[in-house]
Amino acid sequence: MSLMAQLNEKALRDGVPLSVHLDITYRCNERCEHCYLDHHGRDELSTAEMRTLLEQLADAGVFFLTISGGEPFVRPDCFKIISYARALGFNVKVKTNGLLIREREAARLRELDVEQIQISVYSHRPEIHDAITKVHGSLRRTLAAIRRLRSQGLKVTMANVLMKSNHRDSEGVRLLAQDLGAHYTLDPTITPMMNGHTGVLELRLPSSELRSVFNNSNLVGDVANFCAPPPPVDDGVLDGYSCSAGHTSCYITPQGDVYPCVQFPLPCGNVRREPFAAIWRNSPQLGEVRSIRGRDLPTCSACHHLGACTRCPGLAFMEGNMRGSSSADCEKSFVRTGIVTAGMLARKAAPAVASLVQIRL
């Protein structure tokens, strides 16, 4: 077992919130068409409140801290927040679009020894990337920021969210990341907005196109292994849980609301009303999330994919039931393996899938 796996196992056993994703603002200087946030700056935690929160997170045992937004550098005190987080010993990752990172900012991030900077790049072609961000020249400015960060020796991850408008450019973005000395990661999941609106789901990549992505070894690695049938479901899988959300990690909004995850908008408390540790230990909502194991999922517990599925309880929650299946994850499992999921059967999937089921039966 790797050291990281041992650390996660101990955090789970001891009830420690090992990782926290903290959005310090929802304001942003881009307007990405797929974004799940409303870009307001209402009622944000002040600099002093942020400092108090960071102290509480440190006392609770948090080690990995992701600082994001919106665009975090829109806040004038962003570097004060990062600096204080580093002084408290957090391993800090920053998510940014890079538009406000010039030479001075890149050097400051190096001075603070930030572990990693993640920047979204949607295409290697300006006309596609800029159309998604709604900011002319954004790709040029983002790539300039990546070069500045890399020149400082900082680790940069280029995150490529795939959707209808840019999925044919994934290989171009991967090669661009390679040329810049950055890590590349892709994500084919578009999530509903945190206010529940689902219009952005129209941007999701259709199954027909997703299949070509999952069969590209440059993007997913060993295709035979990635697309292999799921392993048998045993008691270990049935007694397991979907992900770390609410177990060893959580999300905090700019207003201090605590959720199990940024993709799981279940209000669990607010750090302005009670200390973070009290919310983490005593929230009934977090208690409910932690109580759910694989065998407690009415549909997924009977699914062949249970042990290998990327089922997101947050996406299931936004579809109406945190114990239910996530249609996006069902689709990914099916496209990957060709094996129909229990969730698809329960939803009486599209005629083409129904025909496939009949053939297999």
mmCIF file of C-alpha atoms in Angstrom:
data_model
loop_
_atom_site.group_PDB
_atom_site.id
_atom_site.type_symbol
_atom_site.label_atom_id
_atom_site.label_comp_id
_atom_site.label_asym_id
_atom_site.label_seq_id
_atom_site.Cartn_x
_atom_site.Cartn_y
_atom_site.Cartn_z
ATOM 1 C CA MET A 1 0.000 0.000 0.000
ATOM 2 C CA SER A 2 1.340 3.448 -0.952
ATOM 3 C CA LEU A 3 2.066 6.088 1.677
ATOM 4 C CA MET A 4 -0.833 8.191 0.361
ATOM 5 C CA ALA A 5 -3.205 5.237 0.620
ATOM 6 C CA GLN A 6 -2.059 4.619 4.190
ATOM 7 C CA LEU A 7 -2.610 8.279 5.028
ATOM 8 C CA ASN A 8 -6.132 8.213 3.604
ATOM 9 C CA GLU A 9 -6.915 4.983 5.435
ATOM 10 C CA LYS A 10 -5.766 6.440 8.748
ATOM 11 C CA ALA A 11 -7.718 9.666 8.160
ATOM 12 C CA LEU A 12 -10.846 7.638 7.429
ATOM 13 C CA ARG A 13 -10.349 5.480 10.511
ATOM 14 C CA ASP A 14 -9.748 8.486 12.772
ATOM 15 C CA GLY A 15 -12.424 10.727 11.271
ATOM 16 C CA VAL A 16 -9.926 13.362 10.115
ATOM 17 C CA PRO A 17 -10.820 15.829 7.317
ATOM 18 C CA LEU A 18 -7.593 15.310 5.428
ATOM 19 C CA SER A 19 -8.514 17.496 2.441
ATOM 20 C CA VAL A 20 -10.565 20.674 2.071
ATOM 21 C CA HIS A 21 -11.531 22.544 -1.076
ATOM 22 C CA LEU A 22 -12.020 26.220 -0.196
ATOM 23 C CA ASP A 23 -13.517 28.644 -2.690
ATOM 24 C CA ILE A 24 -12.545 32.140 -1.552
ATOM 25 C CA THR A 25 -14.797 33.891 -4.091
ATOM 26 C CA TYR A 26 -17.346 33.129 -6.779
ATOM 27 C CA ARG A 27 -16.342 36.236 -8.740
ATOM 28 C CA CYS A 28 -14.524 35.507 -11.976
ATOM 29 C CA ASN A 29 -12.994 37.324 -14.927
ATOM 30 C CA GLU A 30 -14.199 34.622 -17.329
ATOM 31 C CA ARG A 31 -17.720 33.409 -18.104
ATOM 32 C CA CYS A 32 -17.169 29.789 -19.088
ATOM 33 C CA GLU A 33 -20.265 28.363 -20.719
ATOM 34 C CA HIS A 34 -20.224 25.182 -18.640
ATOM 35 C CA CYS A 35 -19.518 26.752 -15.231
ATOM 36 C CA TYR A 36 -21.699 25.570 -12.339
ATOM 37 C CA LEU A 37 -21.393 28.816 -10.310
ATOM 38 C CA ASP A 38 -23.208 32.128 -10.125
ATOM 39 C CA HIS A 39 -20.427 34.705 -10.228
ATOM 40 C CA HIS A 40 -21.506 36.971 -7.382
ATOM 41 C CA GLY A 41 -19.340 38.345 -4.584
ATOM 42 C CA ARG A 42 -22.036 38.631 -1.943
ATOM 43 C CA ASP A 43 -21.245 38.096 1.724
ATOM 44 C CA GLU A 44 -17.763 36.602 1.255
ATOM 45 C CA LEU A 45 -15.744 35.722 4.325
ATOM 46 C CA SER A 46 -13.441 38.630 5.183
ATOM 47 C CA THR A 47 -9.659 38.312 5.379
ATOM 48 C CA ALA A 48 -9.910 38.004 9.167
ATOM 49 C CA GLU A 49 -12.631 35.349 8.880
ATOM 50 C CA MET A 50 -10.506 33.448 6.363
ATOM 51 C CA ARG A 51 -7.582 33.476 8.791
ATOM 52 C CA THR A 52 -9.794 32.159 11.592
ATOM 53 C CA LEU A 53 -11.162 29.454 9.317
ATOM 54 C CA LEU A 54 -7.662 28.374 8.266
ATOM 55 C CA GLU A 55 -6.660 28.104 11.929
ATOM 56 C CA GLN A 56 -9.719 25.932 12.592
ATOM 57 C CA LEU A 57 -8.927 23.705 9.610
ATOM 58 C CA ALA A 58 -5.365 23.242 10.820
ATOM 59 C CA ASP A 59 -6.575 22.340 14.328
ATOM 60 C CA ALA A 60 -8.996 19.796 12.814
ATOM 61 C CA GLY A 61 -6.146 17.988 11.039
ATOM 62 C CA VAL A 62 -6.589 19.234 7.480
ATOM 63 C CA PHE A 63 -3.383 18.872 5.461
ATOM 64 C CA PHE A 64 -4.318 19.232 1.775
ATOM 65 C CA LEU A 65 -5.927 22.586 0.985
ATOM 66 C CA THR A 66 -7.219 23.541 -2.456
ATOM 67 C CA ILE A 67 -7.812 27.287 -2.876
ATOM 68 C CA SER A 68 -10.099 28.100 -5.765
ATOM 69 C CA GLY A 69 -13.077 30.130 -6.959
ATOM 70 C CA GLY A 70 -14.461 31.644 -9.179
ATOM 71 C CA GLU A 71 -11.093 33.124 -9.885
ATOM 72 C CA PRO A 72 -9.207 33.345 -6.561
ATOM 73 C CA PHE A 73 -6.840 36.098 -7.705
ATOM 74 C CA VAL A 74 -9.808 38.438 -8.193
ATOM 75 C CA ARG A 75 -9.633 38.834 -4.402
ATOM 76 C CA PRO A 76 -6.982 41.450 -3.500
ATOM 77 C CA ASP A 77 -6.115 39.440 -0.386
ATOM 78 C CA CYS A 78 -5.609 36.136 -2.239
ATOM 79 C CA PHE A 79 -1.866 36.061 -1.578
ATOM 80 C CA LYS A 80 -2.452 36.910 2.090
ATOM 81 C CA ILE A 81 -4.742 33.887 2.349
ATOM 82 C CA ILE A 82 -2.274 31.600 0.562
ATOM 83 C CA SER A 83 0.615 32.925 2.644
ATOM 84 C CA TYR A 84 -1.215 32.312 5.913
ATOM 85 C CA ALA A 85 -2.228 28.824 4.762
ATOM 86 C CA ARG A 86 1.404 27.980 4.040
ATOM 87 C CA ALA A 87 2.492 29.442 7.402
ATOM 88 C CA LEU A 88 0.068 27.024 9.055
ATOM 89 C CA GLY A 89 1.674 24.121 7.198
ATOM 90 C CA PHE A 90 -0.982 23.275 4.617
ATOM 91 C CA ASN A 91 -0.023 21.572 1.389
ATOM 92 C CA VAL A 92 -1.624 24.128 -0.956
ATOM 93 C CA LYS A 93 -2.987 23.623 -4.455
ATOM 94 C CA VAL A 94 -4.394 26.613 -6.353
ATOM 95 C CA LYS A 95 -6.992 26.432 -9.114
ATOM 96 C CA THR A 96 -6.955 29.480 -11.395
ATOM 97 C CA ASN A 97 -7.506 30.491 -15.004
ATOM 98 C CA GLY A 98 -4.113 32.226 -14.948
ATOM 99 C CA LEU A 99 -5.281 35.519 -16.457
ATOM 100 C CA LEU A 100 -3.951 37.532 -13.514
ATOM 101 C CA ILE A 101 -0.651 35.657 -13.120
ATOM 102 C CA ARG A 102 2.269 37.762 -14.329
ATOM 103 C CA GLU A 103 5.971 37.391 -13.509
ATOM 104 C CA ARG A 104 5.578 38.825 -10.018
ATOM 105 C CA GLU A 105 2.655 36.543 -9.130
ATOM 106 C CA ALA A 106 4.449 33.458 -10.479
ATOM 107 C CA ALA A 107 7.544 34.308 -8.426
ATOM 108 C CA ARG A 108 5.412 34.805 -5.313
ATOM 109 C CA LEU A 109 3.766 31.411 -5.747
ATOM 110 C CA ARG A 110 7.240 29.859 -6.008
ATOM 111 C CA GLU A 111 8.358 31.755 -2.906
ATOM 112 C CA LEU A 112 5.353 30.389 -1.020
ATOM 113 C CA ASP A 113 6.199 26.867 -2.252
ATOM 114 C CA VAL A 114 2.686 26.159 -3.497
ATOM 115 C CA GLU A 115 2.486 22.468 -4.323
ATOM 116 C CA GLN A 116 0.573 22.713 -7.602
ATOM 117 C CA ILE A 117 -1.370 25.110 -9.792
ATOM 118 C CA GLN A 118 -4.268 23.760 -11.850
ATOM 119 C CA ILE A 119 -5.361 25.745 -14.891
ATOM 120 C CA SER A 120 -8.202 24.876 -17.255
ATOM 121 C CA VAL A 121 -7.320 24.770 -20.946
ATOM 122 C CA TYR A 122 -10.232 23.854 -23.195
ATOM 123 C CA SER A 123 -8.477 23.799 -26.564
ATOM 124 C CA HIS A 124 -5.148 24.485 -28.220
ATOM 125 C CA ARG A 125 -7.073 26.660 -30.667
ATOM 126 C CA PRO A 126 -7.850 30.219 -29.505
ATOM 127 C CA GLU A 127 -11.167 30.364 -31.344
ATOM 128 C CA ILE A 128 -12.451 27.346 -29.381
ATOM 129 C CA HIS A 129 -10.962 28.109 -25.945
ATOM 130 C CA ASP A 130 -11.943 31.792 -26.065
ATOM 131 C CA ALA A 131 -15.465 30.929 -27.213
ATOM 132 C CA ILE A 132 -15.892 28.752 -24.112
ATOM 133 C CA THR A 133 -14.471 31.327 -21.666
ATOM 134 C CA LYS A 134 -16.226 34.255 -23.412
ATOM 135 C CA VAL A 135 -12.986 36.271 -23.095
ATOM 136 C CA HIS A 136 -11.082 37.214 -26.244
ATOM 137 C CA GLY A 137 -7.382 36.461 -25.866
ATOM 138 C CA SER A 138 -7.865 34.234 -22.820
ATOM 139 C CA LEU A 139 -5.949 31.263 -24.264
ATOM 140 C CA ARG A 140 -2.943 33.458 -25.057
ATOM 141 C CA ARG A 141 -2.951 34.916 -21.529
ATOM 142 C CA THR A 142 -3.502 31.520 -19.891
ATOM 143 C CA LEU A 143 -0.615 29.901 -21.774
ATOM 144 C CA ALA A 144 1.632 32.851 -20.918
ATOM 145 C CA ALA A 145 0.814 32.251 -17.240
ATOM 146 C CA ILE A 146 1.645 28.551 -17.554
ATOM 147 C CA ARG A 147 5.022 29.410 -19.083
ATOM 148 C CA ARG A 148 5.755 31.843 -16.256
ATOM 149 C CA LEU A 149 4.803 29.256 -13.630
ATOM 150 C CA ARG A 150 6.873 26.543 -15.280
ATOM 151 C CA SER A 151 9.868 28.918 -15.533
ATOM 152 C CA GLN A 152 9.672 29.165 -11.739
ATOM 153 C CA GLY A 153 9.810 25.370 -11.478
ATOM 154 C CA LEU A 154 6.216 25.073 -10.278
ATOM 155 C CA LYS A 155 4.056 22.028 -10.987
ATOM 156 C CA VAL A 156 1.224 22.877 -13.350
ATOM 157 C CA THR A 157 -1.732 20.704 -14.294
ATOM 158 C CA MET A 158 -3.673 21.583 -17.424
ATOM 159 C CA ALA A 159 -7.263 20.452 -16.821
ATOM 160 C CA ASN A 160 -9.227 19.727 -19.984
ATOM 161 C CA VAL A 161 -13.004 19.582 -19.478
ATOM 162 C CA LEU A 162 -14.521 17.843 -22.483
ATOM 163 C CA MET A 163 -17.801 18.933 -24.022
ATOM 164 C CA LYS A 164 -19.476 19.052 -27.395
ATOM 165 C CA SER A 165 -17.615 22.142 -28.543
ATOM 166 C CA ASN A 166 -14.041 21.026 -27.777
ATOM 167 C CA HIS A 167 -13.794 17.242 -27.507
ATOM 168 C CA ARG A 168 -11.947 16.903 -30.802
ATOM 169 C CA ASP A 169 -9.150 19.048 -29.397
ATOM 170 C CA SER A 170 -8.212 16.826 -26.430
ATOM 171 C CA GLU A 171 -5.165 15.403 -28.185
ATOM 172 C CA GLY A 172 -4.033 18.911 -29.135
ATOM 173 C CA VAL A 173 -4.300 20.044 -25.506
ATOM 174 C CA ARG A 174 -2.412 16.958 -24.327
ATOM 175 C CA LEU A 175 0.436 17.672 -26.736
ATOM 176 C CA LEU A 176 0.442 21.320 -25.693
ATOM 177 C CA ALA A 177 0.763 20.285 -22.052
ATOM 178 C CA GLN A 178 3.636 17.994 -23.002
ATOM 179 C CA ASP A 179 5.411 20.832 -24.791
ATOM 180 C CA LEU A 180 4.968 23.137 -21.781
ATOM 181 C CA GLY A 181 6.122 20.534 -19.262
ATOM 182 C CA ALA A 182 2.720 20.444 -17.585
ATOM 183 C CA HIS A 183 0.671 17.487 -16.426
ATOM 184 C CA TYR A 184 -2.500 16.815 -18.430
ATOM 185 C CA THR A 185 -5.822 15.627 -17.081
ATOM 186 C CA LEU A 186 -9.200 15.325 -18.754
ATOM 187 C CA ASP A 187 -12.714 15.273 -17.362
ATOM 188 C CA PRO A 188 -15.757 14.385 -19.474
ATOM 189 C CA THR A 189 -18.269 15.304 -16.757
ATOM 190 C CA ILE A 190 -20.361 18.467 -16.946
ATOM 191 C CA THR A 191 -22.219 19.059 -13.685
ATOM 192 C CA PRO A 192 -25.478 20.900 -12.977
ATOM 193 C CA MET A 193 -25.183 24.392 -11.543
ATOM 194 C CA MET A 194 -25.067 24.544 -7.758
ATOM 195 C CA ASN A 195 -28.443 26.289 -7.767
ATOM 196 C CA GLY A 196 -29.924 23.186 -9.404
ATOM 197 C CA HIS A 197 -30.247 24.489 -12.959
ATOM 198 C CA THR A 198 -29.491 21.754 -15.478
ATOM 199 C CA GLY A 199 -29.301 23.665 -18.771
ATOM 200 C CA VAL A 200 -25.505 23.282 -18.887
ATOM 201 C CA LEU A 201 -25.934 19.503 -19.202
ATOM 202 C CA GLU A 202 -26.761 20.104 -22.866
ATOM 203 C CA LEU A 203 -23.024 20.653 -23.301
ATOM 204 C CA ARG A 204 -22.157 17.099 -22.215
ATOM 205 C CA LEU A 205 -20.281 14.917 -24.649
ATOM 206 C CA PRO A 206 -22.613 12.328 -26.242
ATOM 207 C CA SER A 207 -21.850 8.646 -25.768
ATOM 208 C CA SER A 208 -20.841 8.228 -29.391
ATOM 209 C CA GLU A 209 -18.005 10.721 -28.930
ATOM 210 C CA LEU A 210 -17.125 9.629 -25.400
ATOM 211 C CA ARG A 211 -16.361 6.152 -26.717
ATOM 212 C CA SER A 212 -13.560 7.468 -28.931
ATOM 213 C CA VAL A 213 -12.032 9.274 -25.945
ATOM 214 C CA PHE A 214 -12.100 6.119 -23.813
ATOM 215 C CA ASN A 215 -10.397 4.171 -26.580
ATOM 216 C CA ASN A 216 -7.511 6.614 -26.974
ATOM 217 C CA SER A 217 -4.459 5.264 -25.135
ATOM 218 C CA ASN A 218 -2.836 8.718 -25.168
ATOM 219 C CA LEU A 219 -5.710 10.001 -23.031
ATOM 220 C CA VAL A 220 -6.621 7.054 -20.772
ATOM 221 C CA GLY A 221 -3.487 4.897 -20.732
ATOM 222 C CA ASP A 222 -3.970 1.133 -21.034
ATOM 223 C CA VAL A 223 -7.231 0.923 -22.985
ATOM 224 C CA ALA A 224 -7.631 -2.825 -22.442
ATOM 225 C CA ASN A 225 -7.474 -2.339 -18.679
ATOM 226 C CA PHE A 226 -9.502 0.892 -18.685
ATOM 227 C CA CYS A 227 -12.311 -0.684 -20.710
ATOM 228 C CA ALA A 228 -12.156 -4.124 -19.060
ATOM 229 C CA PRO A 229 -15.295 -5.657 -17.525
ATOM 230 C CA PRO A 230 -15.761 -4.678 -13.873
ATOM 231 C CA PRO A 231 -14.394 -7.013 -11.189
ATOM 232 C CA PRO A 232 -16.807 -9.187 -9.187
ATOM 233 C CA VAL A 233 -18.696 -7.433 -6.401
ATOM 234 C CA ASP A 234 -17.714 -8.823 -2.989
ATOM 235 C CA ASP A 235 -18.388 -7.904 0.635
ATOM 236 C CA GLY A 236 -15.462 -5.486 0.620
ATOM 237 C CA VAL A 237 -17.095 -3.515 -2.192
ATOM 238 C CA LEU A 238 -20.544 -3.691 -0.588
ATOM 239 C CA ASP A 239 -19.123 -2.395 2.703
ATOM 240 C CA GLY A 240 -17.235 0.405 0.954
ATOM 241 C CA TYR A 241 -18.336 3.931 0.121
ATOM 242 C CA SER A 242 -18.465 5.881 -3.125
ATOM 243 C CA CYS A 243 -15.797 8.519 -2.529
ATOM 244 C CA SER A 244 -14.045 10.629 0.081
ATOM 245 C CA ALA A 245 -16.751 13.330 0.193
ATOM 246 C CA GLY A 246 -17.797 13.855 3.814
ATOM 247 C CA HIS A 247 -15.460 11.084 4.970
ATOM 248 C CA THR A 248 -11.973 12.574 4.644
ATOM 249 C CA SER A 249 -12.747 15.685 2.605
ATOM 250 C CA CYS A 250 -15.252 18.508 2.254
ATOM 251 C CA TYR A 251 -15.949 21.802 0.517
ATOM 252 C CA ILE A 252 -16.387 25.304 1.957
ATOM 253 C CA THR A 253 -18.030 28.142 0.030
ATOM 254 C CA PRO A 254 -16.906 31.801 0.067
ATOM 255 C CA GLN A 255 -19.781 32.449 2.475
ATOM 256 C CA GLY A 256 -18.641 29.749 4.902
ATOM 257 C CA ASP A 257 -21.160 27.035 4.071
ATOM 258 C CA VAL A 258 -19.816 23.506 4.476
ATOM 259 C CA TYR A 259 -20.769 20.834 1.922
ATOM 260 C CA PRO A 260 -19.496 17.246 1.550
ATOM 261 C CA CYS A 261 -18.005 18.221 -1.830
ATOM 262 C CA VAL A 262 -18.095 21.012 -4.404
ATOM 263 C CA GLN A 263 -20.271 18.684 -6.498
ATOM 264 C CA PHE A 264 -22.437 17.722 -3.516
ATOM 265 C CA PRO A 265 -24.352 20.883 -2.447
ATOM 266 C CA LEU A 266 -25.898 19.466 0.713
ATOM 267 C CA PRO A 267 -25.740 22.201 3.412
ATOM 268 C CA CYS A 268 -24.073 20.786 6.536
ATOM 269 C CA GLY A 269 -23.406 23.951 8.549
ATOM 270 C CA ASN A 270 -21.748 27.355 8.358
ATOM 271 C CA VAL A 271 -18.435 28.364 9.927
ATOM 272 C CA ARG A 272 -19.823 31.774 10.874
ATOM 273 C CA ARG A 273 -22.318 30.097 13.184
ATOM 274 C CA GLU A 274 -20.215 27.268 14.641
ATOM 275 C CA PRO A 275 -16.592 26.105 14.487
ATOM 276 C CA PHE A 276 -15.532 23.909 11.617
ATOM 277 C CA ALA A 277 -14.604 20.995 13.908
ATOM 278 C CA ALA A 278 -18.089 20.988 15.439
ATOM 279 C CA ILE A 279 -19.671 20.868 11.987
ATOM 280 C CA TRP A 280 -17.321 18.078 10.887
ATOM 281 C CA ARG A 281 -18.039 15.979 13.981
ATOM 282 C CA ASN A 282 -21.712 16.688 14.622
ATOM 283 C CA SER A 283 -23.488 17.617 11.399
ATOM 284 C CA PRO A 284 -26.497 15.294 10.908
ATOM 285 C CA GLN A 285 -26.124 15.699 7.163
ATOM 286 C CA LEU A 286 -22.489 14.577 7.175
ATOM 287 C CA GLY A 287 -23.513 11.752 9.487
ATOM 288 C CA GLU A 288 -26.037 10.583 6.922
ATOM 289 C CA VAL A 289 -23.473 10.738 4.104
ATOM 290 C CA ARG A 290 -21.009 8.705 6.162
ATOM 291 C CA SER A 291 -23.608 6.072 6.998
ATOM 292 C CA ILE A 292 -24.120 5.031 3.386
ATOM 293 C CA ARG A 293 -22.235 1.993 2.124
ATOM 294 C CA GLY A 294 -22.425 0.157 -1.172
ATOM 295 C CA ARG A 295 -25.002 -2.307 0.143
ATOM 296 C CA ASP A 296 -27.273 0.629 1.133
ATOM 297 C CA LEU A 297 -27.728 1.799 -2.463
ATOM 298 C CA PRO A 298 -31.097 0.427 -3.685
ATOM 299 C CA THR A 299 -30.087 0.262 -7.349
ATOM 300 C CA CYS A 300 -26.287 0.318 -7.429
ATOM 301 C CA SER A 301 -25.835 -2.455 -4.834
ATOM 302 C CA ALA A 302 -27.122 -4.920 -7.444
ATOM 303 C CA CYS A 303 -24.978 -3.510 -10.256
ATOM 304 C CA HIS A 304 -22.007 -5.340 -11.774
ATOM 305 C CA HIS A 305 -20.176 -1.995 -11.945
ATOM 306 C CA LEU A 306 -20.307 -1.193 -8.230
ATOM 307 C CA GLY A 307 -16.628 -1.911 -7.584
ATOM 308 C CA ALA A 308 -15.295 0.020 -10.573
ATOM 309 C CA CYS A 309 -17.864 2.769 -11.136
ATOM 310 C CA THR A 310 -16.946 6.411 -10.568
ATOM 311 C CA ARG A 311 -20.397 6.930 -9.020
ATOM 312 C CA CYS A 312 -20.638 10.446 -7.591
ATOM 313 C CA PRO A 313 -23.092 10.708 -4.679
ATOM 314 C CA GLY A 314 -23.170 14.474 -5.257
ATOM 315 C CA LEU A 315 -24.385 14.110 -8.828
ATOM 316 C CA ALA A 316 -26.876 11.492 -7.627
ATOM 317 C CA PHE A 317 -28.028 13.971 -4.952
ATOM 318 C CA MET A 318 -28.538 16.639 -7.608
ATOM 319 C CA GLU A 319 -30.615 14.147 -9.567
ATOM 320 C CA GLY A 320 -32.831 13.717 -6.515
ATOM 321 C CA ASN A 321 -31.348 11.005 -4.279
ATOM 322 C CA MET A 322 -27.842 10.659 -2.806
ATOM 323 C CA ARG A 323 -28.453 6.906 -2.560
ATOM 324 C CA GLY A 324 -29.403 6.699 -6.211
ATOM 325 C CA SER A 325 -27.355 6.236 -9.336
ATOM 326 C CA SER A 326 -25.751 9.077 -11.261
ATOM 327 C CA SER A 327 -26.825 9.025 -14.893
ATOM 328 C CA ALA A 328 -23.498 10.542 -16.005
ATOM 329 C CA ASP A 329 -21.498 7.860 -14.207
ATOM 330 C CA CYS A 330 -23.780 5.107 -15.478
ATOM 331 C CA GLU A 331 -23.146 6.353 -18.995
ATOM 332 C CA LYS A 332 -19.382 6.415 -18.496
ATOM 333 C CA SER A 333 -19.369 2.871 -17.090
ATOM 334 C CA PHE A 334 -21.455 1.612 -19.987
ATOM 335 C CA VAL A 335 -19.382 3.372 -22.660
ATOM 336 C CA ARG A 336 -16.162 2.119 -21.055
ATOM 337 C CA THR A 337 -17.141 -1.545 -20.829
ATOM 338 C CA GLY A 338 -20.159 -2.097 -23.061
ATOM 339 C CA ILE A 339 -21.989 -3.577 -20.075
ATOM 340 C CA VAL A 340 -25.338 -2.019 -19.192
ATOM 341 C CA THR A 341 -25.624 -0.655 -15.641
ATOM 342 C CA ALA A 342 -28.400 -1.292 -13.137
ATOM 343 C CA GLY A 343 -29.116 2.431 -13.126
ATOM 344 C CA MET A 344 -29.723 2.419 -16.867
ATOM 345 C CA LEU A 345 -32.081 -0.517 -16.517
ATOM 346 C CA ALA A 346 -33.922 1.206 -13.674
ATOM 347 C CA ARG A 347 -34.366 4.326 -15.764
ATOM 348 C CA LYS A 348 -35.656 2.262 -18.694
ATOM 349 C CA ALA A 349 -32.893 3.620 -20.882
ATOM 350 C CA ALA A 350 -33.128 4.718 -24.492
ATOM 351 C CA PRO A 351 -34.489 2.243 -27.087
ATOM 352 C CA ALA A 352 -31.017 1.510 -28.420
ATOM 353 C CA VAL A 353 -29.828 0.469 -24.983
ATOM 354 C CA ALA A 354 -33.033 -1.466 -24.321
ATOM 355 C CA SER A 355 -32.438 -3.403 -27.534
ATOM 356 C CA LEU A 356 -28.885 -4.125 -26.451
ATOM 357 C CA VAL A 357 -30.160 -5.426 -23.104
ATOM 358 C CA GLN A 358 -32.574 -7.771 -24.862
ATOM 359 C CA ILE A 359 -29.774 -9.069 -27.043
ATOM 360 C CA ARG A 360 -27.544 -9.704 -24.014
ATOM 361 C CA LEU A 361 -30.388 -11.421 -22.150
#
